[in-house]
C-alpha positions as YAML, in Angstrom:
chain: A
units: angstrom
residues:
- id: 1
  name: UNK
  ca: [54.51, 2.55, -50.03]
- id: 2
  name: UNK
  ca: [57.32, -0.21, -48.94]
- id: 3
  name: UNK
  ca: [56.63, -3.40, -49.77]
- id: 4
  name: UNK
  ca: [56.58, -5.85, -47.19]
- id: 5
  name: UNK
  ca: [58.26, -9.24, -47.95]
- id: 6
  name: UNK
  ca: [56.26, -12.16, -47.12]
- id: 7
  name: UNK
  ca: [57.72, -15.67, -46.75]
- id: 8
  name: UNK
  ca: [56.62, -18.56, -48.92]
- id: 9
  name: UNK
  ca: [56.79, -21.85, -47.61]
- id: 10
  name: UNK
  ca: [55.47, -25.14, -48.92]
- id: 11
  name: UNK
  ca: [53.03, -27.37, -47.22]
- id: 12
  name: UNK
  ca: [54.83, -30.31, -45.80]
- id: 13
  name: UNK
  ca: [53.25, -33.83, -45.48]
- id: 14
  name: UNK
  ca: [52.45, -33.31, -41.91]
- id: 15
  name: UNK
  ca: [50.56, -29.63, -42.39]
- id: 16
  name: UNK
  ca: [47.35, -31.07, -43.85]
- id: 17
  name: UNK
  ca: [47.01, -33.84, -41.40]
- id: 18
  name: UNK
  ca: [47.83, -31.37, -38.50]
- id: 19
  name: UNK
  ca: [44.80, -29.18, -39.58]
- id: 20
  name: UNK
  ca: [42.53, -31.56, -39.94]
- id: 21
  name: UNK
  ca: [43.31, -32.92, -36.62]
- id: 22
  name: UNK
  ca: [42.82, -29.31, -35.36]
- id: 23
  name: UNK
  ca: [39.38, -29.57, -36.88]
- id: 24
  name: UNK
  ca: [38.69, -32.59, -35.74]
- id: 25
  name: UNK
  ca: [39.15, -31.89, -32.12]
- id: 26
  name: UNK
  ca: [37.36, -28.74, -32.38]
- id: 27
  name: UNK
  ca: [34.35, -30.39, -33.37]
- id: 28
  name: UNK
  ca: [34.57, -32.51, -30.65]
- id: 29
  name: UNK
  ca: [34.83, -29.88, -27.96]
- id: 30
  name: UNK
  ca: [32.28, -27.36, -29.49]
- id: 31
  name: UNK
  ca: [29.47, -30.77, -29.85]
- id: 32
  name: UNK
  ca: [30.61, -31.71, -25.78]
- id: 33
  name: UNK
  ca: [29.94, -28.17, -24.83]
- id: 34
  name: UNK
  ca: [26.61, -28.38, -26.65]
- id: 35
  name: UNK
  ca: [25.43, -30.86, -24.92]
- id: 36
  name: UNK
  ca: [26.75, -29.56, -21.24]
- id: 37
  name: UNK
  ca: [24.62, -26.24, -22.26]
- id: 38
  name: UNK
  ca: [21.56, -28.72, -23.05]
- id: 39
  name: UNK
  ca: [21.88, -29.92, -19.71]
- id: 40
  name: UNK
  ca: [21.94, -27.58, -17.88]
- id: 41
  name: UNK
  ca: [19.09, -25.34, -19.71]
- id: 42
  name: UNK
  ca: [16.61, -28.45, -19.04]
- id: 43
  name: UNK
  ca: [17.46, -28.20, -15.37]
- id: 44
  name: UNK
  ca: [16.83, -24.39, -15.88]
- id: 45
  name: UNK
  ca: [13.57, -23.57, -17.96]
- id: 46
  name: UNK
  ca: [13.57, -20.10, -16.49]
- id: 47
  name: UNK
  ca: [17.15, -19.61, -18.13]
- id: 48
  name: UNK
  ca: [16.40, -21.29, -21.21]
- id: 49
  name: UNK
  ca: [13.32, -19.42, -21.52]
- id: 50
  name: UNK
  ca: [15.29, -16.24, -20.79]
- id: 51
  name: UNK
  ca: [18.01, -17.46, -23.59]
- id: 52
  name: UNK
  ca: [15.09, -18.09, -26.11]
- id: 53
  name: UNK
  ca: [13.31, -14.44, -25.63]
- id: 54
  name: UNK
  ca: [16.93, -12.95, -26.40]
- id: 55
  name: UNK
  ca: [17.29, -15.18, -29.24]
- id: 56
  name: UNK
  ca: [14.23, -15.02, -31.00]
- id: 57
  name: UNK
  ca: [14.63, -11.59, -30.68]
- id: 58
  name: UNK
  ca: [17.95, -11.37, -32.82]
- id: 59
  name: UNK
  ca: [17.19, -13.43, -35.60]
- id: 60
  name: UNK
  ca: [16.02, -12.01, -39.34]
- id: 61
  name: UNK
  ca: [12.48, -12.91, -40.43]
- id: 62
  name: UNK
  ca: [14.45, -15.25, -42.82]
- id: 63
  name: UNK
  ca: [16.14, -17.73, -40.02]
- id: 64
  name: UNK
  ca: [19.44, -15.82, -40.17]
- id: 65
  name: UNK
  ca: [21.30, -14.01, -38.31]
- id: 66
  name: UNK
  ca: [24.37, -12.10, -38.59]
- id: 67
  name: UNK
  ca: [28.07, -12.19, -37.16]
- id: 68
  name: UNK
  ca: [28.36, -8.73, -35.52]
- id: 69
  name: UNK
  ca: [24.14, -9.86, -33.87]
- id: 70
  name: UNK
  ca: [25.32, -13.31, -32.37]
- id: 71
  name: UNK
  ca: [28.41, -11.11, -31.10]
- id: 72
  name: UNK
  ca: [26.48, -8.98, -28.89]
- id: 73
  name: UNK
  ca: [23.89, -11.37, -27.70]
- id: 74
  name: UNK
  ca: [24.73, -10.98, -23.62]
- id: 75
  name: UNK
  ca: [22.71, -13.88, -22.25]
- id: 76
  name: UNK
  ca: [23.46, -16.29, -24.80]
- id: 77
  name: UNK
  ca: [27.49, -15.27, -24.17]
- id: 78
  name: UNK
  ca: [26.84, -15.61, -20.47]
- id: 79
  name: UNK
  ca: [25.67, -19.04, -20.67]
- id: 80
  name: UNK
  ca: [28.08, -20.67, -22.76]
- id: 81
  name: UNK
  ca: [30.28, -19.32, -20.67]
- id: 82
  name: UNK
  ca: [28.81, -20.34, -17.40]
- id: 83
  name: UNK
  ca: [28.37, -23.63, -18.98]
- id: 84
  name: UNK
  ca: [32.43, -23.58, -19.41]
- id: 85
  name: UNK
  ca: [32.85, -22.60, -16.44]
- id: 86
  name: UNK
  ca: [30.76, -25.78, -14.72]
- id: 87
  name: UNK
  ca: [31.80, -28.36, -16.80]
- id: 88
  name: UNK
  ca: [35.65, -27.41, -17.38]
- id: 89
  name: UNK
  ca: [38.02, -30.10, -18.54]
- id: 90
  name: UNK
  ca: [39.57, -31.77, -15.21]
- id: 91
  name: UNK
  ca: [39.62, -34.72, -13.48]
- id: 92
  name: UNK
  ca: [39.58, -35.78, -9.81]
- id: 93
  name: UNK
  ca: [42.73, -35.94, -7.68]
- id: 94
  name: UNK
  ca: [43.77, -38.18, -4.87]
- id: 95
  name: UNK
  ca: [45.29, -36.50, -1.69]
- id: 96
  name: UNK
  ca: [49.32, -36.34, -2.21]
- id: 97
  name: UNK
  ca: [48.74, -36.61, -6.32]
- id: 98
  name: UNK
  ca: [50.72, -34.54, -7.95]
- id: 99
  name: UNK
  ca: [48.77, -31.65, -10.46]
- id: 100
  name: UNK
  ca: [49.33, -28.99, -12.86]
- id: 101
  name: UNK
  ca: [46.34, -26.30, -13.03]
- id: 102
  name: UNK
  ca: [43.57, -27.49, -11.54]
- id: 103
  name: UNK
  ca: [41.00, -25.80, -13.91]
- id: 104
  name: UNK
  ca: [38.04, -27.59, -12.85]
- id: 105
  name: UNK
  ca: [38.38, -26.80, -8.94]
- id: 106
  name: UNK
  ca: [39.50, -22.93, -9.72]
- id: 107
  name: UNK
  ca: [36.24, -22.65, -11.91]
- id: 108
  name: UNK
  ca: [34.37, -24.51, -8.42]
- id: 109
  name: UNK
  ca: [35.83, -22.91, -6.02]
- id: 110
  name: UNK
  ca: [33.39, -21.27, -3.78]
- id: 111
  name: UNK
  ca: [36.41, -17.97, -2.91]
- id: 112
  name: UNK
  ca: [36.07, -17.25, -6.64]
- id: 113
  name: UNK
  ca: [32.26, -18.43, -7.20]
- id: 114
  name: UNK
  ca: [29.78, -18.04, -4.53]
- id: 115
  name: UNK
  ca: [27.77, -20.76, -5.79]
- id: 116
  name: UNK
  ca: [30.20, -22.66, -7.61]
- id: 117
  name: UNK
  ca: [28.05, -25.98, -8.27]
- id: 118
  name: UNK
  ca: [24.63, -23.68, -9.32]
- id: 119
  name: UNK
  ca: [24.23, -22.93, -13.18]
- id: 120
  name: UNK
  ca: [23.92, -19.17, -13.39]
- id: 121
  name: UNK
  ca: [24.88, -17.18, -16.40]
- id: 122
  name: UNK
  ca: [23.56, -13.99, -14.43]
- id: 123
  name: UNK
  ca: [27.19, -13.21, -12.59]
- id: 124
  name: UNK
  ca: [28.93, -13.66, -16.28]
- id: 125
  name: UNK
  ca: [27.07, -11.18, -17.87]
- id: 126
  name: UNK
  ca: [29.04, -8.07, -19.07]
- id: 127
  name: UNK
  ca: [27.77, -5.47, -16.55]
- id: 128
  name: UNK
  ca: [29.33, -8.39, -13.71]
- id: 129
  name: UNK
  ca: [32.32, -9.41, -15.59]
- id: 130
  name: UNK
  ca: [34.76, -7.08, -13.60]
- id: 131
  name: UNK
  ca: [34.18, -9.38, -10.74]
- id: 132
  name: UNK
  ca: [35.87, -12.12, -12.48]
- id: 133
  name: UNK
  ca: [39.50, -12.19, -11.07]
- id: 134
  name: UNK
  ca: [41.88, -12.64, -13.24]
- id: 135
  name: UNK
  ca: [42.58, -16.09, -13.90]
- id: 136
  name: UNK
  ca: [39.80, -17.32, -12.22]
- id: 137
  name: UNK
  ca: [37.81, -18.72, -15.49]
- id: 138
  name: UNK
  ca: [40.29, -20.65, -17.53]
- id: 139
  name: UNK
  ca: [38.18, -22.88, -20.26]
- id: 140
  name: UNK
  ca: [40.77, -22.06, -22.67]
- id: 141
  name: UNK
  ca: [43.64, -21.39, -20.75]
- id: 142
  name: UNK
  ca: [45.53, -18.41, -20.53]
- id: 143
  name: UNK
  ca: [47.94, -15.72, -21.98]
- id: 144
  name: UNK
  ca: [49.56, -15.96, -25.22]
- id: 145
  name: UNK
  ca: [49.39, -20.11, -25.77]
- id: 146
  name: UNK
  ca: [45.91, -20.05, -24.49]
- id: 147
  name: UNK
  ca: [43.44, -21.93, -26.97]
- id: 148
  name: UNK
  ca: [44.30, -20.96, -30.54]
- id: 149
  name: UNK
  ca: [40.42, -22.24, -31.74]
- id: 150
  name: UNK
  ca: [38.63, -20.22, -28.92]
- id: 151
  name: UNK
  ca: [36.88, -17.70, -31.15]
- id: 152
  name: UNK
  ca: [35.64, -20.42, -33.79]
- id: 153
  name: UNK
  ca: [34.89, -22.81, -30.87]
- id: 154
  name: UNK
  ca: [32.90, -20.07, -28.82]
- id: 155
  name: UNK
  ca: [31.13, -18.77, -32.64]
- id: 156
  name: UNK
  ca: [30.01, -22.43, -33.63]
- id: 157
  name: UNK
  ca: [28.66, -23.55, -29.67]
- id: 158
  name: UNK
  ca: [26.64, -19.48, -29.84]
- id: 159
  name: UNK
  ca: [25.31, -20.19, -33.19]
- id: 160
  name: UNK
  ca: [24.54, -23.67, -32.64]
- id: 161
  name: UNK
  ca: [22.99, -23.12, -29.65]
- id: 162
  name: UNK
  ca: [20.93, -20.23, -30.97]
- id: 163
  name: UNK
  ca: [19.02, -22.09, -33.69]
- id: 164
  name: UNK
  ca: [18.22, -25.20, -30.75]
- id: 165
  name: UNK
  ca: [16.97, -23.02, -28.49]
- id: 166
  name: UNK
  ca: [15.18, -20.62, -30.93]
- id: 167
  name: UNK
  ca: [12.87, -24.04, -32.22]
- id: 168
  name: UNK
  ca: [13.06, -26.47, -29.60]
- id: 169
  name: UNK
  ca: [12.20, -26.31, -26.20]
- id: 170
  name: UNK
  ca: [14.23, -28.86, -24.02]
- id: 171
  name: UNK
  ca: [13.27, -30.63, -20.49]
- id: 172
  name: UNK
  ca: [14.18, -33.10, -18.08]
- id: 173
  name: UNK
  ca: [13.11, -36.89, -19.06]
- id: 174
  name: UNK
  ca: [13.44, -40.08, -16.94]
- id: 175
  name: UNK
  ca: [16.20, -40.89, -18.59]
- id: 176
  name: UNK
  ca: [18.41, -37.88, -17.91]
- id: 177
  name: UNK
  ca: [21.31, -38.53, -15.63]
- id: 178
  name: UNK
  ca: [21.19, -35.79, -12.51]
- id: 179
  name: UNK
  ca: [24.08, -35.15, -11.86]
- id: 180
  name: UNK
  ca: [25.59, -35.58, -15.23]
- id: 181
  name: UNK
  ca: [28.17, -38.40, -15.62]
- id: 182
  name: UNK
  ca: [31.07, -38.13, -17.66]
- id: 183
  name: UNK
  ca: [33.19, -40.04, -19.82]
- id: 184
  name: UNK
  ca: [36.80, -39.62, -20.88]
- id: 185
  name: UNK
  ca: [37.32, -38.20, -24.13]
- id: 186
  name: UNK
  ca: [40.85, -36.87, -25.40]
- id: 187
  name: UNK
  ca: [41.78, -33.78, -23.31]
- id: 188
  name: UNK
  ca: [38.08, -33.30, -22.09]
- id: 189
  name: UNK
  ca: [34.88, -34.33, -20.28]
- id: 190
  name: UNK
  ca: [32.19, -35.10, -22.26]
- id: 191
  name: UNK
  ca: [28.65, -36.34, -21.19]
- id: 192
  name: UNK
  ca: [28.09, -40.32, -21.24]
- id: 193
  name: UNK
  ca: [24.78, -39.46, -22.61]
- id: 194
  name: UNK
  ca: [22.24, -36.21, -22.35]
- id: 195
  name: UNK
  ca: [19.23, -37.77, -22.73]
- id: 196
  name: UNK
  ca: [16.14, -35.34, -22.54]
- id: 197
  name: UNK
  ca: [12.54, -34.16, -23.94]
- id: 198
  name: UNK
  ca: [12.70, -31.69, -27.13]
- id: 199
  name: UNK
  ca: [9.46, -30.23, -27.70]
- id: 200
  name: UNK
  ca: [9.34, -28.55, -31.83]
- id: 201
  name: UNK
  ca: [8.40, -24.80, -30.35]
- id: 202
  name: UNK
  ca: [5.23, -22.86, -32.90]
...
């Protein structure tokens, strides 16, 4: 068998701090879309409810559950995605302003989505995905310098996500801002606060 030669490079001074900054951020965008899918599944409790049967459903007797399970979870794919989809990174534009991508008024754009402000996982869910146009749902960009932490970003948010919803139940309190508001934070939109009722589920 030929030996393939690999190159062997030292770690700079930069390299650590690069990766942890990478880290970092991810954290920061996997918590914000966290909270957007909190949001939106107190506004829903017939999708959360729906999201908790499929859960439950998937994990061991033991509180775990696998890689290759989470990865074919449908529901729970659709609505982190949908929840992508509503609350993608953008900001509001002035008339003459110049932009780049507009992500967040492709992704509410009632041509591509016929309900574009309505949370619904259903039209994201793999039997519907071939409506999706092609570059039409953008929350990690696109072709080959799209989002290099989109599969650990999308794995922490379905995991995450999966162990809330399989022992809490979530709802709307008086304190929950409807419509969300949203504060600045590095390349994204975060909540300023999700404030809401979490019931322990038995």
């Amino acid at each position: 068998a030929e030996e393939l030669e690999v190159e062997r490079k030292a770690l700079t001074r930069d390299d650590p701090k690069s990766g942890a900054k990478q880290l970092t951020e991810n954290e920061i965008t996997s918590a914000t879309t966290l909270s957007f899918c909190t949001y939106e599944l107190i506004r829903s409790p017939g999708i959360q409810q729906r999201l908790h049967d499929e859960v439950v459903a998937a994990f061991h007797s033991n509180g775990e559950m696998e890689y290759d399970v989470l990865a074919r979870l449908p529901y729970l794919d659709a609505v982190v995605s949908e929840t992508l989809r509503m609350h993608s990174p953008g900001v509001k534009v002035t008339v003459g302003q110049n932009i780049d991508i507009p992500i967040y008024a492709i992704h509410h754009c009632e041509e591509f989505y016929p309900e574009p402000f309505k949370f619904d996982p259903d039209p994201i869910m793999p039997e519907n995905r071939y409506k999706v146009l092609p570059y039409t749902y953008l929350p990690f960009g696109a072709g080959p310098r799209n989002c290099i932490g989109m599969r650990f970003s999308l794995l922490e948010v379905k995991l995450g996500l999966a162990h809330k919803i399989k022992n809490y139940r979530f709802s709307i309190c008086p304190e929950t801002d409807v419509p969300v508001q949203y504060k600045r934070m590095l390349r994204i939109g975060a909540p300023k606060r999700t404030n809401v009722r979490i019931e322990k589920r038995v």
